[in-house]
Amino acid sequence: MLKELEELQKQADAELLVSKTEEEFLALRTKYLGRKGLLTGFLRNLGNIEPEKRPLVGNHCNEIKNAITEKLDDALKAIAGLKQDDELLRDRIDVTLPGRKIRVGKLHPIIQVSRDICEIFEALGFSIVEGPEIELDYYNFEALNIPKNHPARDMQDTFYIEDNIVLRTHTSPVQIRVMEKQRPPVRILSPGRVYRPDSDISHTPMFHQIEGLLVDKSITFGDLKGVLTSFLKQLFGEGTALRFRPSFFPFTEPSAEVDIRCVMCSGAGCRVCSQTGWLEILGSGMVDPEVFKNVDYDPEDVSGFAFGLGLERIAMLKFGISDIRLFFENDQRFLEQF
Amino acid sequence: MLASLKWLKEYVEIRISPAELVDKLTMVGLEVESMRERSPSFRNIVVAKILSVKHHPQADKCFLCEVTTGDTTYPVVCGAGNIRSGNVVPFAKVGAVIPGGYTIRSSKIRGEISEGMLCSEEELGIGDDSTGIMILPGNLPIGKDLSEALDLTDVVLDIAITPNRSDCLSIIGIAREIAAITGSNFRYPDINVTENDEDIKKITSVHILDPDLCPRYSARIIKNVAIGPSPLWMRQRLEAVGLRAINNIVDVTNYVMMELGQPLHAFDFRFLEEGRIVVRRPLSGETFVSLDEKERILETDTLMICDGVKPVAIAGIMGGLNSEVKEDTETILLESAYFDPISTRKSSKWLGMNTDAAFRFGRGVDPEGVVNASARAAQLMAEISGGTVCKGCIDEYPQKVKKAKDIPLRVKRVNDILGTDIKDAEIVKILKSLNMKICEDTNGHYRATPPTYRVDIEREIDLIEEVARFHGYDRIPVTLPPGSSVTVTKDHKEIVRKRLREILQGSGYSEIITFSFISPGSLDMLGLPAGDDRRKIVKIRNPLTEDQSVMRTTLVSNLLETMKKNANAGCFDLKVFEIGRVFFHQREGELPKDKNMFGCLISGMLDNNIWLSKTSTDFYDLKGCVENIFDGLKILNGEFRSDYRETFLHPGKSCGIYVDKRCIGFLGEVHPDVLLKMDLKNKVYVSEIDMELLADCFTGDVCYKELPRFPSVVRDVAFVVGEDLEADKMLNIARDMGKELLEKVSVFDVYSGKSITQGNKSVGLRFIYRAPERTLTDDEVSQVHSGIVKHIVDLTGAKIRGEGN
Ligand SMILES: [Zn+2]
């Protein structure tokens, strides 16, 4: 009996394999599972077997029945699915036609860069503050250790409103305004517009800077390096090589210019980095004791560092823009790209 | 500052490659901006010896020479008469290239073969002498490449000297730094003046009347000079550092300035009336003609160098035409002085004369280098002009220049500031390598006296910087500051700005950034009346252009300008916004008032997706944007009032924007007159909102309302009203009345045209009724609803559409 059953199963499997159409599968169903089907007949004849063998054969018989049923069902379902697809395909659309977009506006590239930088420093505990764009000479220069007729004034041409009122030439006056109001510790970042009378392919009379200041007990030049390294690696990528080299700013000492490996030539030397392999990214330094005295901080008690960077320069490097004036022409075709 | 490597090597041994030197200098703060090789522009020119010279048989002015390069002898026809047999000369062989790209070929000159050319200095581009063939020193190796034999190649570094480092505005200054970097010895130039017996004090005198501006003035007399060109070596050095050779006296003053950093001036002594020097402020109204041949009226604090009668130079800035060295000058009075840096800077700025001398005096020269430089120049003048130096040097030094001395230095402080663990020995070694005198007080406490040329070192922090520079910034460990107890605060306005940007970006507006300055004419363009606040402009004293000469008081003109620029570029569909400040003049001497504004502009087609339908934008698109802002900022009581006027907006298509009865801005269609003036064809819609007022309205609070559990009942009614009736009026009537059950009332349709009598419009309102705790019955709603509708009809004279109108 069992042998016959196995034969039956093999036969059924073989026939299932060669069947393709719905009709063929339906015929198989009748042949094996129908009222007069082979398997049905088998089950009907169970009564003829010895009673002790009956459960075994019965079980086996049912297993085979289930297996065949399942295979038949699957096959029929697949065929039905294909049939439905055929019908749906008659309703096909051209998926290559443009979508109905709700146009999303673009943020100005300078704003994007500013936002990225602010986010990095906010995570480091810096608060964003603002300062006036039209400044007193005192805040823009004097308090930053740049007295009248100091050679350092040559570094920055200035727009004047009155003798003692200027369009700020940098965001550094915000340092003074914050320290005048707040006792240490201080961690601030101040983005904004600054102005210098200059206009050519790499200068516009208005541009953007970000100023940073950190003052606390026992802040070191090593901390300056740490914070700025972490910042630049976040901004330009973990693998960015950088160097700190001595420089001069009247309101910091020691001062450091921070360069990154040229992003265009990876250090081989090119037009962008004037063959040096390095790109100047930001100016920084330990806050000069004179500046602390001007805001009534005790330089023996606290120390700190400040830094500043030009946003246009960063945006130009990040996006490969060679003419700074494009930022302020607001040509839709330019803005659309960011 | 340009520095020639060859010149530097006179004072310091440089064993590292130029590239390495560039890197090392940059890393101690002398940033090398560029490095270039300087080599003569000729090729294949060799040292040759003339074996014989004879007259050309066919040409009077030509000579036939035989020259040898050691292994070969060449016949050469030459036109210069200064050559003799035995002379060593530059010889351009056939195939050689001389400056200008001219290639030497074999030729026949009046029947005589010439296999090359003998060259003059000028032809080689290494000097100005064109009078004859350049005669080379007899000891040069015959046959050798001329460029190598004369050592004509050099490397020139362009170094950016920061304003604090006036000591590096000279070759020895940079050489000193190189010595400190590499540990090589530094050699000061040998100064060795041979003087005659004539005492200078018998010839001239110096009187300083204003020692505050001129603390030190020294003079030397050099007699019997013969003015002429300087020797090649000097001219080459001057050219290498960007200076033009003039004559042997002026060149020496420039040479010593470049070498030692001390600017000098040479007067023709015969033009100094009374034969003496007086240093004083100018007399009132005194004028002066400087070397650039411009006459100037002098300002009170412009220090002048005068003779017994008149000014002869502007101190530290430029000499005068009346005493300049001429071809027939015989006696020189050589000035070497220390002028007050601040006063020199002021004068130089006021006069608009930024000379090399003024630049150096303005940053501070070494007050103790004055006499040395004078001696050095006198020595060179005697050497190259054949003059003799009179005995002695007048050195008037009435006011000692303040010099830093014994600056305290704590080793602990060094390491506290730098975050390092640098030992005493290294600190002392670094400072000594910079020629400082160090003495130790107690353990870890030192006193340092910088050399007099380091005018930038006055305080402990200045010494710390020196230690940091030479210890190496790259060796300072990278650390992070300890966690701070300061809490991060978020500025309320900054939060609003950020939200605003999100909302606008989502609404399809792109952010622009325009200059904060505008043309004064743009306010006229907007037709702003005289008394308008926005006429209180802040003027820039020194604008770059008239178009950028006043600070803006509104963003509108820049928005329109942006529209115009884009339209010119063929882009007529624009949706942009700007967030920026405007400025209002207050009182003289007071900072202007500034405030942050938000402005946006829309124009053109709504959608540029060509295969979908396009519609022109209109007032309601812009209004929708402002409403989006209100929604996004959770401002519930925004209002738009038609009784608001702006000269530059269409009076019938504009409104004021109010929150809690306070006007925060406006929006509307730009007045056709303004568009016409700007030559803009399409309609343009603008809005401007005061960011500070907007920020005041924003609380950031969101209060969740329970979702309704019972169904609502909706009733639509179309009212026919006069076309001037504002929908808000009907809505407000409904809201006032239906406080309890009326959940919402809104406009769902506005129609005028067929079936509506002229002068009227149909406004469809949708009323939604709901009770929070039960399902409303039809009767209940009808009762309230008919009351509201009746009230609207009563108050506005509206008719219900479809009710027999
Ligand atoms: Zn590069």
CSV table of C-alpha atoms and ligand atoms in Angstrom, one decimal, chain A residues 262 264-267 269-273 277, ligand 1:
chain,number,residue,atom,x,y,z
A,262,CYS,CA,44.2,72.4,-0.6
A,264,MET,CA,41.6,71.2,-5.2
A,265,CYS,CA,45.0,69.7,-5.5
A,266,SER,CA,45.4,67.7,-2.3
A,267,GLY,CA,48.6,69.6,-1.6
A,269,GLY,CA,50.0,72.9,-5.6
A,270,CYS,CA,47.6,74.6,-7.9
A,271,ARG,CA,46.1,78.0,-8.8
A,272,VAL,CA,43.6,78.0,-6.0
A,273,CYS,CA,46.2,77.6,-3.3
A,277,GLY,CA,49.3,73.2,-1.3
C,1,ZN,ZN,45.9,73.6,-4.5
